[in-house]
Amino acid sequence: MANFKTRLIVILAGFIVNALVYVYVHRANDDESYKPERSLSQLMDSNRFQAVRDPAELKHDPVKIPKNVIFHPVRLELISDKLRKTPLPNFSKRPSAKPCQTRAFILLIINSRVGQLERRNAIRKSWGHGGDYIEMMKSPYAWRLLFILGRSGDAKADQKIEDESRQYGDMILGDFYDNMRNLTHKTLLAMRWALTRCQPVYYFKGDDDVFLNQPRFFDYMAHLYIANSHRFWIGRVDQDWSAYRVVRDPKHKYYVPKSDYNEKLFPHFCSGFAYVMSFSVLRDLVSAIANVTLLKTVDDAYVGILAKTAKIKPMNNPRFHLFIPPQPKHIYSEKEIDGSLAEHDIVKKGQQHKLLSMARSAMSRDLTPTVKLKAVAVNALGQEVNITYAPFV
């Protein structure tokens, strides 16, 4: 017990030393000093995170990320679920991803379907691959990508999915049938897996037709982490009240009976194609499930009800972008991609790779000159290490 307390004190001391050195470096080299005491709402309102399409207008100074001290891995203690009024979907015995051995920094869980192997591979080979961040932060869980799927009802197709899961180790396989009636079950299974198996600092949920601007998104999360912003749910929050109208037509795929939800409008929520939340929000949303009747087909609206129950307000960031109506033939410019965090309806072959290349190109030109500072800090093992601070390329 004494050793554990000693180690915990060392870890906390390391955090404090690293934070002080980091703030000194960042303030000394940014045109606009980054102030960790800023609230998240101030950050969202600042020029740094505005949804502009011209990178020349985006006053966004990429964070100088300490190579192995921005996030110290902490040993996991798996959380046991209590009995709930609304049962959570069970984890299946099908071959699935292994739990994290230490807390993840960013955990990304992507909704996919049995027939979408090409989409999964495109993501795996582009923005889903987090090798650069894993190396930079010296943590195997700095950036962890997983896909979540149910059963198709076709034994051969389901067997191929299980083989794929064994091959890549990045799939959560549920026992539910993967259809619209189980969409919310799928979302809840992902949230429960994240909470009990990985406990990420930040949790991203998306669909397999989404492009995520990996360098900008990681930079965004790093800024929020350094600013000590640990209670938020951010995505696209529709400003049109009609988007929250409850569908009462039994023939509609989003039908919700009054017996399940008696209000005329849903509370505001982040659109389900892509959003990110902090661990404390993830934890409180899962806890709220016990008090909220399940809505099977409107997963994002259901998460919005959970958020209202837990007194969590969704925050709109228009850089989580989709076209209404859809524009499948739209040709993206580098300026558009640099001003975006997530884009919806990206399904063309090779499009994920192309957009990531554009994002990296824009990010590299935006970086400030490298500034290095050697410092001595303490890592999670209590060892003194030399730290070199430099922008991420």
Short mmCIF file of C-alpha atoms in Angstrom, two decimals:
data_model
loop_
_atom_site.label_atom_id
_atom_site.label_comp_id
_atom_site.label_asym_id
_atom_site.label_seq_id
_atom_site.Cartn_x
_atom_site.Cartn_y
_atom_site.Cartn_z
CA MET A 1 0.00 0.00 0.00
CA ALA A 2 2.86 2.34 0.85
CA ASN A 3 4.48 1.62 -2.52
CA PHE A 4 1.22 2.40 -4.30
CA LYS A 5 0.87 5.75 -2.47
CA THR A 6 4.49 6.60 -3.22
CA ARG A 7 4.01 5.83 -6.89
CA LEU A 8 0.80 7.85 -7.02
CA ILE A 9 2.57 10.84 -5.46
CA VAL A 10 5.37 10.50 -8.03
CA ILE A 11 2.85 10.39 -10.88
CA LEU A 12 1.04 13.48 -9.60
CA ALA A 13 4.32 15.29 -9.12
CA GLY A 14 5.26 14.39 -12.68
CA PHE A 15 1.99 15.82 -13.97
CA ILE A 16 2.57 19.10 -12.12
CA VAL A 17 6.19 19.46 -13.28
CA ASN A 18 5.28 18.62 -16.86
CA ALA A 19 2.34 21.03 -16.88
CA LEU A 20 4.44 23.91 -15.55
CA VAL A 21 7.22 23.33 -18.07
CA TYR A 22 4.69 22.91 -20.87
CA VAL A 23 2.86 26.15 -20.11
CA TYR A 24 6.17 28.02 -19.96
CA VAL A 25 7.23 26.75 -23.37
CA HIS A 26 3.86 27.31 -24.97
CA ARG A 27 3.52 30.87 -23.68
CA ALA A 28 7.05 31.74 -24.68
CA ASN A 29 6.56 30.68 -28.29
CA ASP A 30 2.94 31.36 -29.25
CA ASP A 31 1.83 34.68 -30.72
CA GLU A 32 -1.36 34.29 -28.73
CA SER A 33 -0.56 32.85 -25.31
CA TYR A 34 -2.52 29.73 -24.57
CA LYS A 35 -4.11 30.05 -21.15
CA PRO A 36 -4.93 26.76 -19.43
CA GLU A 37 -7.34 28.54 -17.13
CA ARG A 38 -9.70 29.21 -20.05
CA SER A 39 -13.04 27.45 -19.81
CA LEU A 40 -14.10 25.07 -22.57
CA SER A 41 -16.81 27.47 -23.70
CA GLN A 42 -14.20 30.21 -24.11
CA LEU A 43 -12.03 27.85 -26.12
CA MET A 44 -14.96 26.94 -28.35
CA ASP A 45 -15.75 30.61 -28.93
CA SER A 46 -12.16 31.62 -29.64
CA ASN A 47 -10.70 31.97 -33.14
CA ARG A 48 -8.69 28.85 -32.43
CA PHE A 49 -11.68 26.58 -32.98
CA GLN A 50 -13.95 28.49 -35.35
CA ALA A 51 -15.44 26.65 -38.31
CA VAL A 52 -13.73 28.64 -41.04
CA ARG A 53 -13.03 27.27 -44.48
CA ASP A 54 -9.93 29.36 -45.12
CA PRO A 55 -6.95 28.26 -43.01
CA ALA A 56 -5.56 31.78 -43.31
CA GLU A 57 -8.50 32.88 -41.17
CA LEU A 58 -8.04 30.08 -38.65
CA LYS A 59 -5.79 31.39 -35.87
CA HIS A 60 -4.95 27.90 -34.70
CA ASP A 61 -1.52 27.41 -33.17
CA PRO A 62 -0.76 23.68 -33.09
CA VAL A 63 0.02 22.50 -29.61
CA LYS A 64 3.64 21.76 -28.69
CA ILE A 65 3.12 18.23 -27.46
CA PRO A 66 5.57 16.83 -24.90
CA LYS A 67 6.66 13.57 -26.45
CA ASN A 68 6.04 11.35 -23.46
CA VAL A 69 4.59 13.41 -20.66
CA ILE A 70 1.33 14.89 -21.88
CA PHE A 71 -0.51 11.78 -20.73
CA HIS A 72 0.67 9.26 -18.17
CA PRO A 73 -0.94 5.81 -18.50
CA VAL A 74 -2.68 4.66 -15.34
CA ARG A 75 -3.43 1.03 -14.55
CA LEU A 76 -7.03 0.07 -15.19
CA GLU A 77 -9.44 -1.27 -12.65
CA LEU A 78 -12.42 -2.68 -14.55
CA ILE A 79 -15.75 -1.24 -13.47
CA SER A 80 -18.49 -3.73 -12.56
CA ASP A 81 -22.00 -2.97 -13.75
CA LYS A 82 -24.85 -2.82 -11.28
CA LEU A 83 -28.36 -4.13 -11.98
CA ARG A 84 -30.28 -1.60 -14.03
CA LYS A 85 -33.92 -0.91 -14.80
CA THR A 86 -33.00 -0.72 -18.49
CA PRO A 87 -30.65 -3.67 -19.12
CA LEU A 88 -27.45 -2.88 -20.94
CA PRO A 89 -26.58 -5.09 -23.93
CA ASN A 90 -24.38 -7.99 -22.92
CA PHE A 91 -20.88 -8.51 -24.18
CA SER A 92 -20.84 -11.58 -26.40
CA LYS A 93 -18.45 -14.53 -26.35
CA ARG A 94 -17.56 -13.90 -29.98
CA PRO A 95 -13.89 -13.00 -30.66
CA SER A 96 -13.59 -9.32 -29.83
CA ALA A 97 -11.01 -6.65 -29.03
CA LYS A 98 -9.06 -7.04 -25.83
CA PRO A 99 -9.51 -4.52 -23.01
CA CYS A 100 -6.97 -1.72 -22.66
CA GLN A 101 -4.19 -2.51 -20.20
CA THR A 102 -3.87 1.18 -19.34
CA ARG A 103 -6.27 4.07 -19.82
CA ALA A 104 -6.63 5.22 -23.39
CA PHE A 105 -6.07 8.88 -24.22
CA ILE A 106 -8.42 8.88 -27.23
CA LEU A 107 -10.65 5.85 -27.84
CA LEU A 108 -12.55 5.85 -31.12
CA ILE A 109 -15.42 3.37 -31.61
CA ILE A 110 -16.95 3.29 -35.08
CA ASN A 111 -20.38 1.89 -35.97
CA SER A 112 -20.04 -0.50 -38.89
CA ARG A 113 -21.98 -3.29 -40.59
CA VAL A 114 -21.12 -6.79 -41.78
CA GLY A 115 -20.94 -5.82 -45.46
CA GLN A 116 -18.67 -2.78 -45.01
CA LEU A 117 -15.20 -4.38 -45.02
CA GLU A 118 -13.94 -1.89 -47.61
CA ARG A 119 -14.92 1.07 -45.42
CA ARG A 120 -13.25 -0.46 -42.36
CA ASN A 121 -10.03 -1.13 -44.24
CA ALA A 122 -10.01 2.41 -45.64
CA ILE A 123 -10.25 3.79 -42.10
CA ARG A 124 -7.65 1.33 -40.75
CA LYS A 125 -5.16 2.44 -43.38
CA SER A 126 -5.83 6.17 -43.03
CA TRP A 127 -6.97 8.23 -40.04
CA GLY A 128 -7.71 5.19 -37.89
CA HIS A 129 -4.03 4.30 -37.73
CA GLY A 130 -2.53 6.09 -34.73
CA GLY A 131 1.07 4.93 -34.85
CA ASP A 132 2.49 8.46 -34.85
CA TYR A 133 0.64 9.40 -31.66
CA ILE A 134 1.42 6.10 -29.96
CA GLU A 135 5.11 6.70 -30.58
CA MET A 136 4.95 10.37 -29.66
CA MET A 137 3.19 9.78 -26.34
CA LYS A 138 4.94 6.49 -25.55
CA SER A 139 1.56 4.90 -24.88
CA PRO A 140 -0.01 2.03 -26.88
CA TYR A 141 -3.41 3.56 -26.16
CA ALA A 142 -2.76 7.16 -27.13
CA TRP A 143 -5.04 6.57 -30.13
CA ARG A 144 -7.09 3.37 -30.21
CA LEU A 145 -9.58 2.58 -32.98
CA LEU A 146 -12.31 -0.07 -32.70
CA PHE A 147 -15.30 -1.05 -34.83
CA ILE A 148 -18.57 -2.31 -33.37
CA LEU A 149 -20.87 -4.73 -35.20
CA GLY A 150 -23.74 -7.12 -34.49
CA ARG A 151 -24.90 -10.25 -36.29
CA SER A 152 -26.23 -10.30 -39.85
CA GLY A 153 -28.25 -13.52 -39.64
CA ASP A 154 -26.06 -15.09 -42.32
CA ALA A 155 -23.82 -17.73 -40.73
CA LYS A 156 -21.11 -17.50 -43.41
CA ALA A 157 -21.01 -13.70 -43.31
CA ASP A 158 -20.86 -13.71 -39.52
CA GLN A 159 -18.01 -16.23 -39.61
CA LYS A 160 -16.04 -13.93 -41.94
CA ILE A 161 -16.56 -11.10 -39.46
CA GLU A 162 -15.21 -13.25 -36.63
CA ASP A 163 -12.18 -14.14 -38.77
CA GLU A 164 -11.64 -10.43 -39.46
CA SER A 165 -11.89 -9.72 -35.74
CA ARG A 166 -9.22 -12.33 -34.97
CA GLN A 167 -6.99 -10.92 -37.71
CA TYR A 168 -7.10 -7.25 -36.67
CA GLY A 169 -8.11 -7.37 -33.01
CA ASP A 170 -10.02 -4.11 -33.42
CA MET A 171 -13.66 -5.22 -33.43
CA ILE A 172 -16.35 -5.40 -30.74
CA LEU A 173 -18.84 -8.09 -31.79
CA GLY A 174 -22.29 -8.12 -30.21
CA ASP A 175 -24.92 -10.86 -30.22
CA PHE A 176 -27.74 -8.53 -31.34
CA TYR A 177 -29.00 -8.45 -34.94
CA ASP A 178 -27.49 -5.43 -36.65
CA ASN A 179 -30.53 -3.48 -37.83
CA MET A 180 -32.33 -0.20 -37.18
CA ARG A 181 -34.33 -1.68 -34.32
CA ASN A 182 -31.11 -2.35 -32.43
CA LEU A 183 -29.24 0.85 -33.27
CA THR A 184 -29.43 2.18 -29.73
CA HIS A 185 -28.34 -1.17 -28.29
CA LYS A 186 -25.27 -0.90 -30.51
CA THR A 187 -24.44 2.59 -29.27
CA LEU A 188 -24.91 1.58 -25.64
CA LEU A 189 -22.72 -1.50 -26.06
CA ALA A 190 -19.93 0.73 -27.40
CA MET A 191 -20.31 3.15 -24.48
CA ARG A 192 -20.37 0.34 -21.94
CA TRP A 193 -17.29 -1.29 -23.50
CA ALA A 194 -15.45 2.04 -23.42
CA LEU A 195 -16.37 2.64 -19.78
CA THR A 196 -15.62 -0.83 -18.42
CA ARG A 197 -12.77 -1.91 -20.69
CA CYS A 198 -10.77 1.22 -21.50
CA GLN A 199 -11.83 4.23 -19.40
CA PRO A 200 -10.57 6.71 -22.00
CA VAL A 201 -9.76 10.31 -21.22
CA TYR A 202 -11.73 11.17 -24.39
CA TYR A 203 -14.25 8.97 -26.21
CA PHE A 204 -15.12 9.47 -29.90
CA LYS A 205 -18.15 7.82 -31.48
CA GLY A 206 -18.56 7.83 -35.25
CA ASP A 207 -19.93 6.01 -38.28
CA ASP A 208 -17.90 4.19 -40.93
CA ASP A 209 -18.84 6.78 -43.57
CA VAL A 210 -17.09 9.58 -41.66
CA PHE A 211 -13.72 11.18 -42.36
CA LEU A 212 -11.92 12.38 -39.25
CA ASN A 213 -9.25 15.05 -39.70
CA GLN A 214 -6.78 13.14 -37.56
CA PRO A 215 -4.04 15.79 -37.07
CA ARG A 216 -6.49 18.61 -36.31
CA PHE A 217 -8.63 16.39 -34.08
CA PHE A 218 -5.69 15.15 -32.03
CA ASP A 219 -4.39 18.71 -31.73
CA TYR A 220 -7.85 19.82 -30.59
CA MET A 221 -8.01 17.11 -27.92
CA ALA A 222 -4.49 17.91 -26.74
CA HIS A 223 -5.43 21.57 -26.31
CA LEU A 224 -8.50 20.62 -24.27
CA TYR A 225 -6.46 18.22 -22.16
CA ILE A 226 -3.83 20.85 -21.36
CA ALA A 227 -6.66 23.31 -20.61
CA ASN A 228 -7.99 20.76 -18.09
CA SER A 229 -11.31 20.52 -19.94
CA HIS A 230 -12.70 17.23 -18.71
CA ARG A 231 -16.47 17.62 -18.88
CA PHE A 232 -17.94 18.06 -22.34
CA TRP A 233 -19.93 16.46 -25.14
CA ILE A 234 -19.07 18.09 -28.46
CA GLY A 235 -20.37 17.53 -31.97
CA ARG A 236 -22.91 18.92 -34.41
CA VAL A 237 -25.93 20.23 -32.52
CA ASP A 238 -28.68 21.16 -34.97
CA GLN A 239 -30.02 24.68 -34.48
CA ASP A 240 -33.37 23.93 -36.19
CA TRP A 241 -36.06 22.92 -33.70
CA SER A 242 -37.72 20.65 -36.29
CA ALA A 243 -34.73 18.31 -36.06
CA TYR A 244 -35.87 17.42 -32.54
CA ARG A 245 -39.49 16.64 -33.39
CA VAL A 246 -40.53 13.14 -32.27
CA VAL A 247 -41.80 10.92 -35.11
CA ARG A 248 -45.18 9.32 -34.33
CA ASP A 249 -45.80 7.56 -37.66
CA PRO A 250 -45.58 3.78 -36.97
CA LYS A 251 -44.36 3.19 -40.54
CA HIS A 252 -41.39 5.54 -40.17
CA LYS A 253 -37.99 4.06 -39.35
CA TYR A 254 -37.55 6.60 -36.52
CA TYR A 255 -40.98 5.96 -34.99
CA VAL A 256 -41.17 6.46 -31.21
CA PRO A 257 -44.41 5.52 -29.39
CA LYS A 258 -45.74 7.83 -26.68
CA SER A 259 -45.42 4.99 -24.20
CA ASP A 260 -41.64 5.22 -24.60
CA TYR A 261 -41.34 9.02 -24.80
CA ASN A 262 -44.31 11.32 -24.26
CA GLU A 263 -42.76 14.69 -25.15
CA LYS A 264 -43.24 16.37 -28.54
CA LEU A 265 -39.58 17.34 -28.87
CA PHE A 266 -36.34 15.64 -27.96
CA PRO A 267 -33.77 17.63 -25.97
CA HIS A 268 -30.81 18.92 -27.94
CA PHE A 269 -28.22 16.30 -28.84
CA CYS A 270 -25.07 15.83 -30.89
CA SER A 271 -25.73 14.24 -34.27
CA GLY A 272 -24.77 10.57 -34.15
CA PHE A 273 -22.42 10.54 -37.16
CA ALA A 274 -19.54 11.93 -35.08
CA TYR A 275 -19.09 13.33 -31.58
CA VAL A 276 -16.58 13.31 -28.75
CA MET A 277 -17.03 13.34 -24.98
CA SER A 278 -14.88 13.33 -21.87
CA PHE A 279 -14.67 10.33 -19.54
CA SER A 280 -16.77 11.96 -16.81
CA VAL A 281 -19.58 12.50 -19.31
CA LEU A 282 -19.31 8.94 -20.63
CA ARG A 283 -19.53 7.62 -17.08
CA ASP A 284 -22.55 9.76 -16.18
CA LEU A 285 -24.40 8.90 -19.40
CA VAL A 286 -24.02 5.18 -18.79
CA SER A 287 -25.17 5.67 -15.19
CA ALA A 288 -28.27 7.53 -16.42
CA ILE A 289 -29.43 4.55 -18.48
CA ALA A 290 -31.00 3.07 -15.34
CA ASN A 291 -33.55 5.90 -15.27
CA VAL A 292 -34.38 6.35 -18.97
CA THR A 293 -36.68 4.14 -21.05
CA LEU A 294 -34.85 2.70 -24.05
CA LEU A 295 -35.59 4.20 -27.49
CA LYS A 296 -34.51 1.55 -29.98
CA THR A 297 -34.14 3.45 -33.26
CA VAL A 298 -32.99 6.99 -32.39
CA ASP A 299 -29.68 6.45 -30.68
CA ASP A 300 -28.45 10.05 -30.83
CA ALA A 301 -31.76 11.38 -29.47
CA TYR A 302 -31.64 8.75 -26.72
CA VAL A 303 -28.13 9.82 -25.75
CA GLY A 304 -29.51 13.37 -25.65
CA ILE A 305 -32.15 12.26 -23.13
CA LEU A 306 -29.44 10.58 -21.06
CA ALA A 307 -27.47 13.83 -21.18
CA LYS A 308 -30.45 15.89 -20.01
CA THR A 309 -30.99 13.43 -17.16
CA ALA A 310 -27.32 13.76 -16.19
CA LYS A 311 -27.46 17.58 -16.55
CA ILE A 312 -25.00 17.59 -19.46
CA LYS A 313 -25.46 20.12 -22.26
CA PRO A 314 -24.26 19.18 -25.76
CA MET A 315 -21.89 21.73 -27.27
CA ASN A 316 -22.09 22.64 -30.94
CA ASN A 317 -18.92 22.76 -32.99
CA PRO A 318 -19.71 23.33 -36.69
CA ARG A 319 -16.38 21.75 -37.61
CA PHE A 320 -18.30 18.47 -37.21
CA HIS A 321 -19.79 18.93 -40.64
CA LEU A 322 -22.38 17.34 -42.89
CA PHE A 323 -24.21 18.56 -45.95
CA ILE A 324 -28.00 18.95 -45.78
CA PRO A 325 -29.16 17.74 -48.23
CA PRO A 326 -26.27 15.33 -48.95
CA GLN A 327 -23.84 16.28 -51.72
CA PRO A 328 -22.16 12.97 -52.68
CA LYS A 329 -20.43 14.54 -55.70
CA HIS A 330 -18.86 17.38 -53.71
CA ILE A 331 -15.14 17.82 -54.36
CA TYR A 332 -13.36 18.91 -51.19
CA SER A 333 -10.60 21.50 -51.22
CA GLU A 334 -7.64 21.46 -48.86
CA LYS A 335 -9.00 24.64 -47.26
CA GLU A 336 -12.30 22.93 -46.48
CA ILE A 337 -10.66 19.87 -44.97
CA ASP A 338 -8.27 21.96 -42.86
CA GLY A 339 -11.25 23.86 -41.43
CA SER A 340 -13.09 20.64 -40.61
CA LEU A 341 -12.78 18.05 -37.84
CA ALA A 342 -15.23 15.47 -39.21
CA GLU A 343 -17.00 15.10 -42.54
CA HIS A 344 -20.01 12.87 -43.14
CA ASP A 345 -20.87 10.65 -46.14
CA ILE A 346 -17.31 9.81 -47.20
CA VAL A 347 -17.77 6.53 -49.06
CA LYS A 348 -15.91 6.77 -52.38
CA LYS A 349 -12.99 4.43 -52.88
CA GLY A 350 -9.70 6.11 -51.97
CA GLN A 351 -11.45 9.17 -50.53
CA GLN A 352 -10.33 8.57 -46.92
CA HIS A 353 -6.66 8.42 -47.95
CA LYS A 354 -6.95 11.49 -50.18
CA LEU A 355 -8.60 13.63 -47.50
CA LEU A 356 -6.07 12.57 -44.85
CA SER A 357 -3.23 13.51 -47.20
CA MET A 358 -4.81 16.94 -47.68
CA ALA A 359 -5.27 17.35 -43.92
CA ARG A 360 -1.64 16.49 -43.19
CA SER A 361 -0.41 18.81 -45.92
CA ALA A 362 -2.42 21.73 -44.55
CA MET A 363 -1.35 20.99 -40.98
CA SER A 364 2.34 20.81 -41.86
CA ARG A 365 2.29 24.25 -43.49
CA ASP A 366 0.46 25.71 -40.50
CA LEU A 367 3.03 24.56 -37.97
CA THR A 368 5.18 27.15 -36.26
CA PRO A 369 8.98 26.72 -36.37
CA THR A 370 10.23 23.94 -34.15
CA VAL A 371 11.22 25.13 -30.69
CA LYS A 372 13.02 22.61 -28.50
CA LEU A 373 13.62 22.68 -24.79
CA LYS A 374 15.34 19.98 -22.77
CA ALA A 375 13.85 19.41 -19.34
CA VAL A 376 13.94 16.75 -16.68
CA ALA A 377 10.61 15.27 -15.64
CA VAL A 378 9.33 12.16 -13.91
CA ASN A 379 7.45 9.53 -15.88
CA ALA A 380 4.77 7.12 -14.65
CA LEU A 381 7.41 4.69 -13.39
CA GLY A 382 9.08 7.32 -11.24
CA GLN A 383 12.11 7.53 -13.55
CA GLU A 384 13.79 10.78 -14.52
CA VAL A 385 13.60 11.33 -18.28
CA ASN A 386 14.81 14.01 -20.68
CA ILE A 387 11.91 15.62 -22.54
CA THR A 388 12.19 17.39 -25.89
CA TYR A 389 9.29 19.71 -26.68
CA ALA A 390 8.50 20.28 -30.33
CA PRO A 391 5.45 20.71 -32.56
CA PHE A 392 4.02 17.51 -33.98
CA VAL A 393 4.68 17.08 -37.70
#
